[in-house]
Short mmCIF file of N, CA and C in Angstrom, two decimals:
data_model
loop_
_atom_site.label_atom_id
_atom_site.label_comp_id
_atom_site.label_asym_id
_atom_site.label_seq_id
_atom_site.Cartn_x
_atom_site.Cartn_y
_atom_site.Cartn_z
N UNK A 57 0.86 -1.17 0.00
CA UNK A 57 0.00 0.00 0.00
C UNK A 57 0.90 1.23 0.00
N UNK A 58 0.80 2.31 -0.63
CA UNK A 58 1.08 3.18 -1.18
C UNK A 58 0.84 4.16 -0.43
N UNK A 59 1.39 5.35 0.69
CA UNK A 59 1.33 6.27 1.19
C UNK A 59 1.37 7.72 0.07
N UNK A 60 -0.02 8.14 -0.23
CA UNK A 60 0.46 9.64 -1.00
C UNK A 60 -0.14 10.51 -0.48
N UNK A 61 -0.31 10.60 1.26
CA UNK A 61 -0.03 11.51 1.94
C UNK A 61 1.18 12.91 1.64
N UNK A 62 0.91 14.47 1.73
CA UNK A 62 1.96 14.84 1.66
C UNK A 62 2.95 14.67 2.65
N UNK A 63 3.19 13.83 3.48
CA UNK A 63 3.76 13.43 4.41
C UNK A 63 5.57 13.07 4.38
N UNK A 64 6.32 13.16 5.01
CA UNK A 64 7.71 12.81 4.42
C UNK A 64 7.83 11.45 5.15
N UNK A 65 8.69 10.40 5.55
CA UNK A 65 8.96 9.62 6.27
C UNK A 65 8.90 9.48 7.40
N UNK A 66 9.35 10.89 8.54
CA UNK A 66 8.81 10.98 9.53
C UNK A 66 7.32 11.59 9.72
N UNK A 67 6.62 10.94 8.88
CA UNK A 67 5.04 11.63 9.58
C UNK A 67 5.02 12.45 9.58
N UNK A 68 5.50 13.73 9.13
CA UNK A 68 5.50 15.09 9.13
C UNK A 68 5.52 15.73 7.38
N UNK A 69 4.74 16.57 7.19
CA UNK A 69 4.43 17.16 6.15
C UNK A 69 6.08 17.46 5.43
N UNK A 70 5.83 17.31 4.31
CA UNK A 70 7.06 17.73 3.20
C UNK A 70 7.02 18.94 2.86
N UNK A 71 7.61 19.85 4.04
CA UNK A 71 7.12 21.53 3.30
C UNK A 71 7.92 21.94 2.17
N UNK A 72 9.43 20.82 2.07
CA UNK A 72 9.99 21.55 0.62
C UNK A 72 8.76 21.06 -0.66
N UNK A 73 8.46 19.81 -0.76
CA UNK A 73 7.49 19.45 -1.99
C UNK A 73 6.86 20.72 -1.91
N UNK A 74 5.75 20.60 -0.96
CA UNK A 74 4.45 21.84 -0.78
C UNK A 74 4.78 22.60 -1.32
N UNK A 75 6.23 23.86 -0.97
CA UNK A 75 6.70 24.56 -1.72
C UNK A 75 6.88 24.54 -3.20
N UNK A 76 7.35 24.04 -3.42
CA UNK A 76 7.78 23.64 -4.98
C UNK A 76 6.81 23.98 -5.87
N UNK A 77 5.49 22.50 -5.29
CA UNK A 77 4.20 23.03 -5.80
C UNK A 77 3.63 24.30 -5.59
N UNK A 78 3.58 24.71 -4.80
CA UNK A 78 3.05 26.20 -5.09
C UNK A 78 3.85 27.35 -5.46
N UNK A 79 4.84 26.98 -5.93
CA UNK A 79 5.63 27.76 -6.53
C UNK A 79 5.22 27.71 -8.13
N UNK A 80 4.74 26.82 -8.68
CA UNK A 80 4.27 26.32 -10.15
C UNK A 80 3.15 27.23 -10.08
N UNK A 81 2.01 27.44 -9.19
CA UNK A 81 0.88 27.92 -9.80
C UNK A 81 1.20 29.31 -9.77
N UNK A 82 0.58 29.80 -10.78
CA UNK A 82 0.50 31.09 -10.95
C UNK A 82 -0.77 32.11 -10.38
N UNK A 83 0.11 33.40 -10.22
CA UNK A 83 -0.72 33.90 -9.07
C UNK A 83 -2.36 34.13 -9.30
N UNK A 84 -2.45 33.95 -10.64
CA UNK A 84 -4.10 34.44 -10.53
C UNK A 84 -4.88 33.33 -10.35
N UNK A 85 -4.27 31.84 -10.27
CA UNK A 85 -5.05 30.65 -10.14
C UNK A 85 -5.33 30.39 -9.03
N UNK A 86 -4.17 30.99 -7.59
CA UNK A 86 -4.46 30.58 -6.28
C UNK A 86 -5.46 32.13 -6.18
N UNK A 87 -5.42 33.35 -6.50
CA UNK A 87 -6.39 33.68 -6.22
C UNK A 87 -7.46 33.76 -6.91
N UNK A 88 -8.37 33.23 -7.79
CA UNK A 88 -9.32 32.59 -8.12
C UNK A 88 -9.62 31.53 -7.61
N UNK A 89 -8.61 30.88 -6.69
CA UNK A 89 -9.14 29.65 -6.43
C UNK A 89 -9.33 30.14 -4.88
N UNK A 90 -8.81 31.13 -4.19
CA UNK A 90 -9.47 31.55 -2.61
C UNK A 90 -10.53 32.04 -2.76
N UNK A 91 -10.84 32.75 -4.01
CA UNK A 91 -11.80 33.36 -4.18
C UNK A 91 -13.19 32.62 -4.12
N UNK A 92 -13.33 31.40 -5.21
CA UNK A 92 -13.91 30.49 -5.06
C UNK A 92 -14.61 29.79 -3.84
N UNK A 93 -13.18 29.36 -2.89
CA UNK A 93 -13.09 28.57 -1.84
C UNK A 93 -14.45 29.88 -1.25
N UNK A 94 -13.95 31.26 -1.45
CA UNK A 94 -14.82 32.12 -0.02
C UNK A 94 -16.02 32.24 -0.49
N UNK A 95 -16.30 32.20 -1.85
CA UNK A 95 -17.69 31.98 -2.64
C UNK A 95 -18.59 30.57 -2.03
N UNK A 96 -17.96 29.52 -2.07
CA UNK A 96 -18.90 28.11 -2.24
C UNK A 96 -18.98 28.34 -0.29
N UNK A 97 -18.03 28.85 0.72
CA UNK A 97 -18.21 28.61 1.82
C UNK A 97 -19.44 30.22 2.34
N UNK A 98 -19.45 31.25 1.88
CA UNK A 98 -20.82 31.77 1.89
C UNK A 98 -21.91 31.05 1.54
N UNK A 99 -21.75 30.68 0.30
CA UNK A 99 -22.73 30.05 0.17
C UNK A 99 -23.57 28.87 0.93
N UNK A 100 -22.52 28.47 1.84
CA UNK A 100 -23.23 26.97 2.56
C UNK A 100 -23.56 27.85 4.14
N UNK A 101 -22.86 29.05 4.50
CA UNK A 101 -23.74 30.07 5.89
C UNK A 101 -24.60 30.64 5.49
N UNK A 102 -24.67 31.06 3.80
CA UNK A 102 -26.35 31.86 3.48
C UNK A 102 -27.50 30.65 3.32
N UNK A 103 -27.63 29.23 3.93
CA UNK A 103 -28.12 29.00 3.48
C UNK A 103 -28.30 27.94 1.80
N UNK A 104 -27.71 28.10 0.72
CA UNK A 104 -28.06 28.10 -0.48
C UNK A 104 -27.81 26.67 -0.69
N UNK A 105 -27.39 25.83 0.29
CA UNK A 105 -26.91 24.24 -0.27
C UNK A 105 -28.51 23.67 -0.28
N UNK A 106 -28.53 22.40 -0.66
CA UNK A 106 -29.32 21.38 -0.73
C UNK A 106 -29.58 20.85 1.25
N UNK A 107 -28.75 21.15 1.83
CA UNK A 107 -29.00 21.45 3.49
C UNK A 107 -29.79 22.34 3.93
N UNK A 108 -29.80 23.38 2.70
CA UNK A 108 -30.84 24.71 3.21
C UNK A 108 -29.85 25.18 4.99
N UNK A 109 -31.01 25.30 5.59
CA UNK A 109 -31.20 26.19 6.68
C UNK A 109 -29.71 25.18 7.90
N UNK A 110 -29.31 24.30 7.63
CA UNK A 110 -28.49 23.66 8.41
C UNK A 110 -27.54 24.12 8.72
N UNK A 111 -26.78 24.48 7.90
CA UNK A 111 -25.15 25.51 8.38
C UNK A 111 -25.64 26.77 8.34
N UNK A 112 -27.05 27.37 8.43
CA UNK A 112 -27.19 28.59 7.61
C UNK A 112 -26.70 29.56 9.06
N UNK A 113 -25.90 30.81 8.80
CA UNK A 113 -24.85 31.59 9.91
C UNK A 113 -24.79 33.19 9.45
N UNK A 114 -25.35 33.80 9.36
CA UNK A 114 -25.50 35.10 8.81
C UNK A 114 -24.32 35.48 9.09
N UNK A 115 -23.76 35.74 9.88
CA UNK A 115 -22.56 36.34 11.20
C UNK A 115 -21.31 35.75 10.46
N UNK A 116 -21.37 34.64 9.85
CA UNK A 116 -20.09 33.91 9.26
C UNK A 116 -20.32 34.21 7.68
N UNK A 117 -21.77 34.29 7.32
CA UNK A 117 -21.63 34.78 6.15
C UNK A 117 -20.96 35.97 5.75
N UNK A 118 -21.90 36.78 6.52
CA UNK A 118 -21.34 38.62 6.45
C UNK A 118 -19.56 38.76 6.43
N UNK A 119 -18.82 37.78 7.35
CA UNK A 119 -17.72 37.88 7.53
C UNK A 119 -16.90 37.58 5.98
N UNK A 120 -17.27 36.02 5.31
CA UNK A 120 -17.03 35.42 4.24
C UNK A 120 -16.95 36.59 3.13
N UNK A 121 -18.79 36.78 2.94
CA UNK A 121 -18.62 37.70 1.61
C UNK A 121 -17.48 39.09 1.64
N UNK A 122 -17.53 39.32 2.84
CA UNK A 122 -16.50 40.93 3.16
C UNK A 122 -14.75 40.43 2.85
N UNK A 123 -15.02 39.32 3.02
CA UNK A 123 -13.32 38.66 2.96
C UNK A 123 -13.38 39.25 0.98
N UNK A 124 -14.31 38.50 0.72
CA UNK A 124 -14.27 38.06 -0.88
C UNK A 124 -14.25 39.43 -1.56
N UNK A 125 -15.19 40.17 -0.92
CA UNK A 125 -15.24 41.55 -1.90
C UNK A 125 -13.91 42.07 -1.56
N UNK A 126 -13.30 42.21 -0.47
CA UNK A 126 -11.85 42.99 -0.52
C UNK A 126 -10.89 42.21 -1.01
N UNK A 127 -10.98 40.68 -1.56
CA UNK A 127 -10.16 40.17 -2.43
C UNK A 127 -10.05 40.74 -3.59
N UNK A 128 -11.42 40.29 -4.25
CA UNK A 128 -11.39 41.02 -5.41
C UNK A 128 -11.22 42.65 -5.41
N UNK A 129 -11.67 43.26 -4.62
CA UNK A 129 -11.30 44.98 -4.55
C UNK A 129 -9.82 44.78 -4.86
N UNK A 130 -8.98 44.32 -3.75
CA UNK A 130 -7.77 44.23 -3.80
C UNK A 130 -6.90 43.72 -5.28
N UNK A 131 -7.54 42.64 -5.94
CA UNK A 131 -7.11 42.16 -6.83
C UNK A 131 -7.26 42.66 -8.32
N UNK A 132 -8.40 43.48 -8.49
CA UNK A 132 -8.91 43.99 -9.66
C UNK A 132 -7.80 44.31 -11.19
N UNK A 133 -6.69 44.97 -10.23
CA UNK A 133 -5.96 45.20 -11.46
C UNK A 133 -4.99 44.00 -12.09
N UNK A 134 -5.03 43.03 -11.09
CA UNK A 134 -4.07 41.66 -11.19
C UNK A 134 -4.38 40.49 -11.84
N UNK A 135 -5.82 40.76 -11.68
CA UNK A 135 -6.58 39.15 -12.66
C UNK A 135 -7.12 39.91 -13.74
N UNK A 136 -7.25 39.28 -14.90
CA UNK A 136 -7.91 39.76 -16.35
C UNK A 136 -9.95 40.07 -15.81
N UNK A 137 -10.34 40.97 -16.90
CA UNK A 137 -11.86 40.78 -16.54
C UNK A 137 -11.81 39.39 -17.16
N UNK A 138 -11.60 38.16 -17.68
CA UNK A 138 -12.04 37.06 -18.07
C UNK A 138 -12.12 36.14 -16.68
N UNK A 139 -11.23 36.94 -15.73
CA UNK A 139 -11.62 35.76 -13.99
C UNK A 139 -12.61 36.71 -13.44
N UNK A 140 -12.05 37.99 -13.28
CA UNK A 140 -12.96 38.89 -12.60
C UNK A 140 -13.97 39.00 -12.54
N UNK A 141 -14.83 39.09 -13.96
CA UNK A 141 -16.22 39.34 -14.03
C UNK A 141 -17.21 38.19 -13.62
N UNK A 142 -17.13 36.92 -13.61
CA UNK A 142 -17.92 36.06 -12.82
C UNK A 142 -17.77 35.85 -11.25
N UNK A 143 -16.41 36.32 -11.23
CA UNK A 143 -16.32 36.55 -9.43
C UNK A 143 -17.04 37.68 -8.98
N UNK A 144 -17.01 38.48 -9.96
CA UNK A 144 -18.18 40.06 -9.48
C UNK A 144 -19.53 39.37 -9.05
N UNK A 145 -19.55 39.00 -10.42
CA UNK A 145 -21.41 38.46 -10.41
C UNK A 145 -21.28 37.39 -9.25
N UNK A 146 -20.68 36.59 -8.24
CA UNK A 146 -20.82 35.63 -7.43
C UNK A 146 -21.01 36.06 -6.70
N UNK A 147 -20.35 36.99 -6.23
CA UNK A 147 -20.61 38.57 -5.12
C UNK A 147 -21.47 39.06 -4.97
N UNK A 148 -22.01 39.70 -6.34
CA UNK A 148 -23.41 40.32 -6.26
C UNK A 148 -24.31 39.17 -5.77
N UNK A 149 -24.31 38.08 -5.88
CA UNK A 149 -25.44 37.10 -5.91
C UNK A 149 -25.48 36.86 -4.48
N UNK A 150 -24.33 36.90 -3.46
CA UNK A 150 -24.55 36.70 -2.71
C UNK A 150 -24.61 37.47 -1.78
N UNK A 151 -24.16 38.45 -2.27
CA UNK A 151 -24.66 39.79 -1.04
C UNK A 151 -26.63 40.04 -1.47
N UNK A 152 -26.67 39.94 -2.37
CA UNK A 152 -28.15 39.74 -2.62
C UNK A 152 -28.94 38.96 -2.10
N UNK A 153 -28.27 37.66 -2.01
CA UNK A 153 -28.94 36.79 -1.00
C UNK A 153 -28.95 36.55 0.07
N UNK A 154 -27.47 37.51 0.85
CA UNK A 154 -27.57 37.91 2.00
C UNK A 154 -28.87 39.01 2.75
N UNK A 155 -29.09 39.71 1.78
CA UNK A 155 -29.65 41.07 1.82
C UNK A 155 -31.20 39.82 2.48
N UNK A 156 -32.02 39.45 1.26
CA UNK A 156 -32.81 38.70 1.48
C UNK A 156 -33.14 37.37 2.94
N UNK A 157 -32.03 37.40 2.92
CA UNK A 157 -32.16 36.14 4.12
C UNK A 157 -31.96 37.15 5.41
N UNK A 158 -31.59 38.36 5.88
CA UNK A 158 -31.42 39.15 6.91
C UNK A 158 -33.04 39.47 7.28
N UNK A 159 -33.14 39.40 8.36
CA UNK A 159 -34.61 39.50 8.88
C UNK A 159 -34.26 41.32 8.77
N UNK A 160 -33.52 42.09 9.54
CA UNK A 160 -33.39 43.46 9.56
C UNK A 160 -32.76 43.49 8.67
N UNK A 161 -32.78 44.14 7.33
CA UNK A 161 -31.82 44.39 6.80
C UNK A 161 -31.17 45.68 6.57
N UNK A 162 -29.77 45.00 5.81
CA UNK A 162 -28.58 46.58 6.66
C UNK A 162 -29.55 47.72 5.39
N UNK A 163 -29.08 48.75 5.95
CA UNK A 163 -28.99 50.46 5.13
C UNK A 163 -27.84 49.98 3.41
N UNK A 164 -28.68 50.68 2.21
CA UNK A 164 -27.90 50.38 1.65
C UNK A 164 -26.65 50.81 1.52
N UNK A 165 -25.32 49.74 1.49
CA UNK A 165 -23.77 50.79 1.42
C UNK A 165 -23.41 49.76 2.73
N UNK A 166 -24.51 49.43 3.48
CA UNK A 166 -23.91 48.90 4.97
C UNK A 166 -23.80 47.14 5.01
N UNK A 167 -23.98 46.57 3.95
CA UNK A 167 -24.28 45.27 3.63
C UNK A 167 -22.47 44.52 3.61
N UNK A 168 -22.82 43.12 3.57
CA UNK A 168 -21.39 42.98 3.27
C UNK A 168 -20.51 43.32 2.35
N UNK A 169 -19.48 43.66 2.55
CA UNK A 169 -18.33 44.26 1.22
C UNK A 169 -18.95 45.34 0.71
N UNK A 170 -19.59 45.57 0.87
CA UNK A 170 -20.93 47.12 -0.04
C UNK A 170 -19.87 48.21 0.71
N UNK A 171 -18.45 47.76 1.45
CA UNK A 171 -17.88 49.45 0.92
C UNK A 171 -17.06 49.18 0.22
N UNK A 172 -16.26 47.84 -0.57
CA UNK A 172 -15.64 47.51 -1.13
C UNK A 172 -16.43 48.03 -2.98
N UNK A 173 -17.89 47.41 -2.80
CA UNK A 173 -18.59 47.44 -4.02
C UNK A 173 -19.53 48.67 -4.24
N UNK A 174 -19.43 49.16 -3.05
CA UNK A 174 -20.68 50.22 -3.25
C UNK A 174 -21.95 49.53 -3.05
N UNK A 175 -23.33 50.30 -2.65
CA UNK A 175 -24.60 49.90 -2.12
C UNK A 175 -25.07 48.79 -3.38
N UNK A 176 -25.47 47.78 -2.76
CA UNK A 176 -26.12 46.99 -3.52
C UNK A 176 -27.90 46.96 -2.89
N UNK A 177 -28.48 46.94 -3.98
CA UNK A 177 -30.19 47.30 -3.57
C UNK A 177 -30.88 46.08 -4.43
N UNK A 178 -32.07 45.52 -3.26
CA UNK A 178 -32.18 44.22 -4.11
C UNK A 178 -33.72 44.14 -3.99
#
């Protein structure tokens, strides 16, 4: 049996491999791919899985989407609009569906990342 753990011999992680490998990807793939990661994990505190209401966490959402919009804020000039623009629209969708699932909801401008994106009105 075959160990392909990243593991080295002593049971302990291979941080030169690890390295290596992430030295290969290029920068707009790991951030499209955090980006992602903070997209699909809003999505499972707003609610939106096939679990519905089970993980649903407003408080962890709000936190998530605010991560994501100041990614992309931050990133805008670094990734092409060919990554950008569906990460916009994932954003919008889910601050939208944040907006909706908030029993009070915020003032527009006061929503998540909405100072990153500006007021979103839904």
């Amino acid at each position: 049996m075959s160990d392909t753990s990243p593991a080295g011999s002593g049971g302990s992680p291979d941080f030169d491999e690890m390295t290596r490998d992430i030295a290969e990807v290029p920068a707009v793939e790991v951030i499209v791919t955090v980006a992602v990661n903070l997209m699909s994990a809003a999505a499972v505190k707003l609610g939106l899985t096939e679990e519905g209401d089970k993980y649903k966490d407003l408080d962890e959402a709000r936190k998530l989407v605010t991560a994501l919009a100041g990614l992309l804020d931050a990133s805008t000039t670094e990734i092409s609009s060919f990554h950008a623009a569906p990460l916009r629209d994932g954003l919008k969708s889910l601050q939208l569906a944040f907006r909706e699932a908030s029993l009070v909801p915020d003032e527009p401008g006061q929503g998540p990342g909405e100072k990153y994106t500006g007021p979103i009105y839904g």
